[in-house]
């Protein structure tokens, strides 16, 4: 079993995590200071969002230089020391690798846009008209009308799948491919353990297709994997491929593409099952999920730095989700919902815990998002997805202990409202309270580590029980666990399946049937 099969991942925005030099921006010095916390929490691998120089019009996913870190995070030495400090603790770290596009402020594009003769012209995709590749959807539907943008200086259009200030790289140009492999090598040389590879499906364009998941894209990923296997054995490639399970499967290849892919279709269905008190959609999506190569693993998640995407549901399901979880239209964004976990759950501790229990017991390695472990809130008045990227809340002191800079100098205002603000929601007070959300989630994470069947055990549903409960067995040769979840806001008593002899992990009760509180959950581990 590779390390990532059973790892707990934790995604963090360094800018939002801890400010070490009190300039109002989180940085590597601050992050180093908080590694004790992450280790205490039970995190095995950090995913650090882009830290490269950037005009920050897409929060760092618009890169203007691939070979350094933005000075707001510190010097290169700070980065190196931080990687070392993470590794010294036995933790792992993956960086974002943004393959698909650059910022329009990247020197390649600045040069390319000037003249058709630029030696970088072919690094990007150009056309005389905006009509090519007409079958390709627009992803950021709230801000972009087309995947083409006009470049005045040369009178041609350039291709972009995301913001128009993020021109797509031209993977038909072998030089682009080589550049991107070199960028990967550059960061791997610092000892990072892998990459979360951003926006993978869109690398190539072909007329008459939707320009997603093309065979050419798979060929390039195979090249990337071959390079890392040969030159940096053991490196993890984790794909951001927001597609249906059948289109995800090829990204594992024959164990020659990614070792991990985020399971995008599962995520919204966890929320849907809870909203409807009906497990059906979760079971269906797992039944539709093909089995993956032996060395592969799914990455599962509840929330991340983006909107809660509803691309992988039907239009009816999307409308249901929007109506249920984002009554305020401002919470809707593109095909999703820009809210954090705790507010999505109306700050209902029972439902926040229940979703974590599902995340930790269903197949896949869990990826947590910073701040959700303490139930942080969001700020709808901030632009784009920035409302879910506010400063981490460490203490009840000024700026939530994130920074000692004057509040107006912070990169974003901390959350200060009575329900979710740092005075009531912060790490320090929750660490001190054994029954806090933080301590509860921490206990679950630590328990999970020792239950090997949760890493790669089989999954068997208990479908004879009422639809409002989501119960299943996980089993491998060393362990067997029965996970029980009550999705409804009403108590229920369910019979335990024949032959259950259990050590109940979170209660002392053991009966032939089990009563569950509204939104209650149990992990029953079979004694070996
Ligand atoms: C990925 C990132 C998202 C970004 C987009 C374009 O989907 O997760 O934050 O906006 O790529 O770079």
XYZ file of C-alpha atoms and ligand atoms in Angstrom:
540
model
C 0.000 0.000 0.000
C 1.484 3.357 -1.031
C 1.525 6.187 1.543
C -1.269 8.120 -0.146
C -3.801 5.273 0.096
C -4.451 6.041 3.730
C -3.246 9.632 3.996
C -5.192 12.540 5.427
C -4.689 15.509 3.095
C -5.164 19.133 4.141
C -5.495 21.931 1.620
C -4.315 25.355 2.672
C -3.887 28.805 1.205
C -0.525 30.016 2.592
C -1.730 33.603 2.209
C -4.661 32.826 4.504
C -3.010 30.553 7.054
C -0.569 32.473 9.282
C 1.248 35.752 8.898
C 4.809 35.388 10.184
C 6.052 38.941 9.477
C 2.871 40.865 10.307
C 2.409 42.488 6.918
C -1.159 41.212 6.688
C -0.404 38.300 4.331
C 0.129 34.708 5.369
C 3.571 33.371 4.513
C 5.989 30.465 4.866
C 7.358 31.652 8.208
C 3.798 31.616 9.537
C 3.079 28.207 8.056
C 6.198 26.744 9.693
C 4.950 28.033 12.993
C 1.696 26.125 12.574
C 3.106 22.756 11.535
C 2.794 21.529 15.138
C -0.921 22.182 14.903
C -1.271 20.307 11.618
C 0.660 17.376 12.990
C -1.453 17.364 16.155
C -4.575 17.392 13.995
C -3.409 14.260 12.192
C -2.578 15.648 8.771
C -0.307 13.422 6.662
C 0.046 15.528 3.537
C -0.343 19.245 2.888
C -1.635 20.539 -0.420
C -0.329 24.065 -0.827
C -2.226 26.210 -3.356
C -0.128 28.229 -5.873
C 2.569 30.395 -4.307
C 4.194 31.619 -7.510
C 4.380 35.234 -8.676
C 0.969 36.216 -9.921
C -1.223 39.271 -10.508
C -3.700 37.389 -8.270
C -6.671 37.864 -10.534
C -7.405 34.160 -10.046
C -5.785 33.971 -6.639
C -2.496 32.541 -7.831
C -3.841 30.167 -10.484
C -2.838 32.957 -12.883
C 0.923 32.450 -12.831
C 3.315 35.073 -14.176
C 6.507 33.183 -13.353
C 6.812 29.456 -12.781
C 10.299 29.481 -11.272
C 10.031 31.421 -8.038
C 7.678 32.138 -5.193
C 5.802 35.377 -4.764
C 7.634 37.672 -2.372
C 4.547 38.002 -0.171
C 5.303 34.437 1.018
C 8.956 35.188 1.756
C 12.247 34.318 0.121
C 13.002 31.084 -1.669
C 14.924 30.100 1.481
C 11.665 30.314 3.442
C 10.054 27.936 1.030
C 12.992 25.530 1.284
C 13.022 25.674 5.099
C 9.288 25.060 5.186
C 9.489 22.014 2.941
C 12.274 20.684 5.133
C 10.307 21.348 8.334
C 7.295 19.503 6.885
C 9.437 16.526 5.875
C 11.301 16.474 9.193
C 7.966 15.834 10.865
C 7.360 12.873 8.583
C 4.633 14.755 6.771
C 4.355 15.080 2.981
C 3.616 18.062 0.796
C 2.189 18.512 -2.687
C 2.152 21.736 -4.692
C -0.234 22.888 -7.366
C 1.032 22.348 -10.906
C -0.936 24.606 -13.234
C -0.432 23.123 -16.691
C -3.275 24.511 -18.745
C -2.645 28.246 -18.788
C -0.532 31.181 -17.664
C -1.419 34.698 -16.612
C -1.559 37.219 -19.456
C 1.252 38.890 -17.475
C 3.587 35.936 -18.004
C 6.592 37.026 -20.125
C 5.763 34.307 -22.678
C 2.362 35.809 -23.323
C 3.534 39.429 -23.103
C 5.960 38.648 -25.885
C 3.612 36.393 -27.847
C 0.801 38.936 -27.984
C 3.073 41.614 -29.521
C 3.828 40.012 -32.838
C 2.955 37.001 -34.936
C 6.713 36.520 -35.301
C 7.364 36.253 -31.579
C 9.287 33.118 -30.716
C 6.639 32.536 -28.037
C 3.678 33.002 -30.388
C 3.200 29.239 -30.670
C 3.155 28.834 -26.924
C -0.499 29.882 -27.100
C -3.494 29.080 -29.321
C -4.452 31.742 -31.893
C -7.162 32.153 -34.505
C -8.327 34.826 -36.951
C -11.923 34.262 -35.903
C -13.653 33.323 -32.643
C -15.520 30.453 -34.348
C -13.148 27.523 -33.955
C -13.867 24.720 -31.446
C -17.471 25.848 -31.182
C -18.504 22.669 -29.332
C -16.505 23.655 -26.266
C -18.413 24.817 -23.172
C -17.517 27.945 -21.236
C -16.521 27.054 -17.643
C -16.675 30.431 -15.884
C -20.157 31.216 -17.174
C -20.646 34.137 -14.788
C -17.782 36.155 -16.243
C -16.895 34.810 -19.705
C -19.034 34.618 -22.823
C -16.541 32.872 -25.058
C -13.368 30.816 -24.890
C -11.758 33.307 -27.315
C -10.458 36.784 -26.468
C -9.322 39.426 -28.938
C -5.687 40.542 -28.843
C -5.580 43.939 -30.434
C -1.892 44.153 -31.189
C -1.989 41.371 -33.766
C -5.689 41.317 -34.609
C -6.123 37.663 -33.664
C -8.023 35.835 -30.942
C -6.398 33.658 -28.264
C -7.947 30.630 -26.588
C -8.725 30.503 -22.859
C -10.829 27.969 -20.913
C -10.965 30.056 -17.733
C -10.675 33.835 -17.308
C -9.728 35.793 -20.425
C -6.613 36.935 -18.564
C -5.506 33.277 -18.468
C -4.464 32.305 -22.008
C -4.295 28.534 -22.564
C -0.919 27.058 -23.422
C -0.580 25.285 -26.762
C 0.284 21.654 -26.042
C 0.650 20.929 -29.746
C 3.925 22.803 -29.412
C 6.576 20.334 -28.153
C 8.440 23.249 -26.569
C 5.472 23.918 -24.271
C 5.446 20.281 -23.225
C 9.156 20.385 -22.458
C 8.811 23.665 -20.530
C 6.107 22.184 -18.318
C 8.120 19.026 -17.615
C 11.049 21.261 -16.633
C 8.832 23.261 -14.284
C 7.773 20.016 -12.608
C 11.439 18.971 -12.305
C 12.380 22.336 -10.833
C 9.949 21.989 -7.894
C 10.557 18.273 -7.397
C 14.230 19.070 -6.906
C 13.257 20.822 -3.657
C 11.945 17.552 -2.296
C 8.195 18.054 -2.627
C 6.229 14.799 -2.722
C 4.084 15.513 -5.729
C 1.561 17.759 -7.374
C -2.116 18.470 -7.359
C -2.353 18.955 -11.106
C -4.766 21.743 -11.960
C -7.436 21.775 -14.682
C -6.180 18.675 -16.503
C -8.894 17.835 -19.088
C -8.390 20.898 -21.267
C -4.788 20.735 -22.499
C -5.531 20.107 -26.191
C -8.077 21.407 -28.696
C -9.487 19.448 -31.618
C -12.214 20.587 -34.021
C -15.459 18.622 -33.777
C -14.883 17.649 -30.125
C -15.727 19.318 -26.821
C -11.959 19.731 -26.304
C -12.023 17.799 -23.024
C -10.375 14.456 -22.147
C -8.777 14.138 -25.598
C -6.402 11.220 -26.272
C -3.597 13.746 -26.793
C -4.117 14.989 -23.216
C -3.727 11.431 -21.927
C -0.546 11.053 -23.991
C 0.943 14.125 -22.362
C 0.001 12.954 -18.870
C 1.691 9.624 -19.630
C 4.828 11.573 -20.543
C 4.665 13.497 -17.282
C 4.194 10.292 -15.287
C 7.036 8.553 -17.129
C 9.326 11.485 -16.390
C 8.524 11.482 -12.662
C 8.702 7.682 -12.391
C 12.117 7.639 -14.040
C 13.626 10.741 -12.484
C 11.753 11.094 -9.161
C 10.360 7.672 -8.245
C 7.515 7.660 -5.739
C 6.149 11.088 -6.619
C 2.382 11.483 -6.387
C 0.338 13.017 -9.185
C -3.170 13.949 -8.078
C -5.558 15.149 -10.769
C -8.136 17.870 -10.684
C -10.435 16.434 -13.326
C -13.969 17.661 -12.795
C -15.691 14.961 -14.876
C -18.021 11.984 -14.556
C -16.562 8.788 -13.123
C -16.402 7.059 -16.532
C -14.292 9.926 -17.900
C -12.172 9.963 -14.757
C -11.169 6.321 -15.053
C -8.855 6.839 -18.075
C -6.857 9.378 -16.053
C -5.550 6.522 -13.916
C -4.471 4.877 -17.186
C -2.881 1.509 -16.806
C -1.179 2.826 -13.677
C 0.730 5.095 -16.056
C -1.120 8.403 -15.576
C -2.334 9.727 -12.184
C -2.188 7.712 -8.962
C -5.037 9.801 -7.568
C -8.001 11.750 -8.938
C -10.502 13.819 -6.984
C -13.869 12.085 -7.052
C -15.927 15.097 -8.133
C -19.274 13.312 -8.635
C -19.377 11.932 -5.071
C -19.065 15.295 -3.313
C -22.389 16.991 -4.212
C -24.245 13.721 -3.647
C -23.193 13.627 0.000
C -24.874 17.010 0.419
C -27.876 15.879 -1.609
C -28.361 12.721 0.471
C -28.288 14.782 3.630
C -30.709 17.393 2.274
C -33.190 14.720 1.154
C -32.559 12.288 4.028
C -32.216 9.726 1.268
C -29.051 7.749 0.610
C -29.926 6.738 -2.970
C -27.743 9.209 -4.862
C -24.621 8.231 -2.914
C -25.117 4.526 -3.506
C -25.834 5.083 -7.183
C -22.686 7.116 -7.756
C -20.490 4.529 -6.060
C -22.133 1.780 -8.117
C -21.325 3.821 -11.231
C -17.732 4.246 -10.127
C -15.475 1.801 -11.939
C -12.751 0.008 -10.052
C -9.341 1.606 -10.357
C -5.812 0.188 -10.684
C -4.253 -1.350 -7.599
C -1.880 1.529 -6.928
C -4.570 4.139 -7.446
C -6.740 5.912 -4.900
C -9.607 8.387 -5.011
C -9.278 11.736 -3.287
C -12.552 12.714 -1.629
C -13.535 16.048 -0.148
C -16.396 18.078 1.250
C -15.211 21.579 0.355
C -12.186 23.225 -1.201
C -11.029 26.703 -2.230
C -13.451 26.836 -5.171
C -17.219 27.018 -5.298
C -19.009 23.805 -4.349
C -19.182 22.655 -7.939
C -22.452 21.287 -9.316
C -21.088 20.418 -12.748
C -21.316 16.664 -12.130
C -25.051 16.490 -11.344
C -28.124 16.602 -13.596
C -29.863 19.980 -14.172
C -32.720 18.927 -11.846
C -30.302 17.937 -9.124
C -28.457 21.238 -9.576
C -31.654 23.197 -9.129
C -32.475 21.192 -6.044
C -29.042 21.881 -4.581
C -29.207 25.584 -5.405
C -32.663 25.908 -3.857
C -31.688 24.017 -0.748
C -28.178 25.289 -0.068
C -28.047 28.782 -1.599
C -31.307 30.625 -1.161
C -29.435 33.929 -1.405
C -28.606 34.325 -5.118
C -25.261 35.915 -4.254
C -24.154 32.549 -2.907
C -24.438 31.034 -6.384
C -21.474 31.181 -8.671
C -20.917 29.654 -12.106
C -22.407 26.158 -11.737
C -21.926 26.051 -7.989
C -22.266 27.529 -4.524
C -19.609 29.740 -2.968
C -20.061 28.848 0.687
C -18.091 27.040 3.357
C -19.079 23.808 5.040
C -20.343 25.134 8.397
C -22.692 27.791 6.924
C -23.941 25.235 4.374
C -24.960 23.138 7.375
C -26.525 26.164 9.140
C -23.809 25.683 11.732
C -25.503 22.471 12.827
C -22.753 20.557 14.600
C -24.544 17.236 14.085
C -24.611 17.574 10.306
C -21.039 18.871 10.092
C -19.875 15.801 12.015
C -22.053 13.461 9.992
C -20.547 14.663 6.716
C -17.046 14.215 8.139
C -17.939 10.706 9.203
C -19.092 9.926 5.660
C -15.932 11.461 4.233
C -13.747 9.369 6.514
C -15.524 6.035 6.119
C -16.450 5.930 2.422
C -13.739 4.909 -0.083
C -11.002 7.411 -0.881
C -8.361 9.421 0.919
C -9.942 12.483 2.542
C -8.824 16.007 1.672
C -9.791 18.590 4.298
C -9.964 22.313 3.631
C -8.303 24.641 6.135
C -10.712 26.125 8.660
C -13.492 23.596 8.130
C -12.176 21.584 11.071
C -13.184 24.448 13.392
C -16.357 25.353 11.486
C -15.205 28.608 9.911
C -17.740 30.764 8.100
C -17.611 32.659 4.818
C -18.008 36.232 3.642
C -20.378 36.640 0.732
C -19.421 40.282 0.197
C -15.948 39.334 -1.019
C -15.398 38.983 -4.754
C -15.435 35.647 -6.581
C -14.465 32.710 -4.337
C -12.531 34.896 -1.889
C -15.337 34.578 0.642
C -14.162 31.034 1.446
C -10.495 32.054 1.631
C -10.517 34.371 4.667
C -7.812 34.363 7.391
C -7.524 31.223 9.491
C -8.947 31.784 12.976
C -6.346 30.821 15.564
C -7.376 32.726 18.705
C -9.904 35.262 19.919
C -7.242 38.002 19.852
C -7.027 40.745 17.248
C -7.373 39.460 13.656
C -8.082 36.022 15.083
C -4.386 35.633 15.863
C -3.667 35.436 12.131
C -1.622 38.639 11.977
C -0.632 41.588 14.153
C -0.926 44.005 11.226
C -3.671 46.656 11.402
C -6.856 45.025 10.161
C -7.038 47.289 7.102
C -3.679 45.885 5.960
C -4.852 42.272 5.894
C -5.221 40.688 2.441
C -8.881 40.102 3.375
C -10.984 40.941 6.410
C -11.253 38.176 8.988
C -14.715 36.819 9.738
C -16.130 38.769 12.659
C -19.844 38.019 12.813
C -21.259 36.603 16.059
C -21.833 33.070 14.779
C -18.664 32.395 12.826
C -16.275 35.216 13.836
C -12.919 34.519 15.455
C -14.158 35.555 18.907
C -16.347 32.474 19.032
C -14.764 30.170 16.421
C -11.030 29.648 16.821
C -8.417 26.918 17.235
C -7.262 27.912 20.709
C -10.634 27.685 22.423
C -11.553 24.483 20.604
C -8.255 22.824 21.468
C -9.006 23.531 25.121
C -12.482 21.994 24.928
C -12.438 18.193 24.614
C -15.943 18.146 23.157
C -15.313 20.810 20.482
C -15.788 20.201 16.767
C -12.013 20.397 16.332
C -11.313 17.721 18.932
C -14.098 15.539 17.592
C -12.761 15.707 14.043
C -9.237 15.153 15.300
C -10.333 12.014 17.144
C -12.027 10.725 14.021
C -8.898 11.360 11.933
C -6.663 9.551 14.398
C -9.054 6.606 14.684
C -9.281 6.316 10.947
C -5.526 5.955 10.578
C -5.554 2.661 12.467
C -8.476 1.115 10.610
C -6.841 -0.248 7.499
C -10.068 -1.329 5.793
C -10.918 2.356 5.372
C -7.878 2.798 3.158
C -8.687 0.213 0.535
C -11.181 -2.249 1.935
C -14.256 -3.438 0.079
C -17.555 -1.583 0.336
C -20.896 -3.354 0.932
C -24.137 -1.416 1.356
C -26.895 -2.359 3.771
C -29.711 -1.681 1.353
C -32.474 -3.397 3.282
C -32.529 -0.588 5.861
C -34.759 2.510 5.457
C -33.480 5.011 2.841
C -32.820 7.643 5.494
C -29.870 5.670 6.813
C -26.612 5.229 4.946
C -24.939 2.129 6.330
C -22.163 0.050 4.886
C -19.414 -2.412 5.648
C -15.767 -1.760 4.891
C -13.535 -4.814 5.027
C -9.994 -5.903 4.308
C -7.988 -8.871 5.501
C -7.108 -7.178 8.798
C -10.221 -5.308 9.785
C -13.948 -4.942 9.307
C -16.020 -1.890 10.091
C -19.725 -1.155 9.994
C -20.418 2.548 9.408
C -23.914 3.770 10.267
C -25.249 7.207 9.394
C -28.665 8.644 10.100
C -29.327 11.248 7.381
C -32.593 12.394 8.935
C -33.512 14.923 11.581
C -35.362 12.249 13.564
C -34.158 9.365 15.722
C -34.232 5.883 14.250
C -33.564 2.379 15.510
C -32.044 -0.036 13.026
C -31.290 -3.743 13.414
C -27.631 -4.623 13.300
C -26.839 -7.161 10.612
C -26.548 -10.756 11.736
C -23.093 -11.612 12.957
C -22.083 -8.145 14.082
C -19.891 -8.436 17.100
C -18.703 -4.983 17.730
C -16.465 -2.807 19.665
C -18.378 0.370 19.470
C -15.827 3.082 18.953
C -17.826 6.049 20.088
C -20.242 4.634 22.618
C -20.331 1.938 25.264
C -23.681 0.568 24.176
C -23.902 -2.664 22.254
C -27.220 -4.188 21.371
C -28.749 -6.319 18.635
C -30.229 -3.173 17.287
C -28.966 0.310 17.521
C -30.714 3.597 18.132
C -29.390 6.607 16.367
C -29.956 10.240 17.268
C -31.040 12.689 14.539
C -27.996 12.953 12.232
C -26.218 10.406 14.443
C -23.430 8.139 13.277
C -21.487 5.138 14.560
C -18.363 3.308 13.537
C -18.621 -0.286 14.758
C -15.376 -2.155 14.436
C -15.521 -5.915 14.362
C -13.152 -7.539 16.802
C -10.435 -9.533 15.117
C -8.780 25.233 -11.017
C -8.648 25.904 -9.661
C -9.434 27.178 -9.647
C -8.972 28.073 -10.773
C -9.041 27.335 -12.116
C -8.385 28.113 -13.213
O -10.060 24.794 -11.249
O -9.078 25.021 -8.659
O -9.319 27.842 -8.422
O -9.766 29.227 -10.827
O -8.347 26.100 -12.022
O -7.016 28.240 -12.979
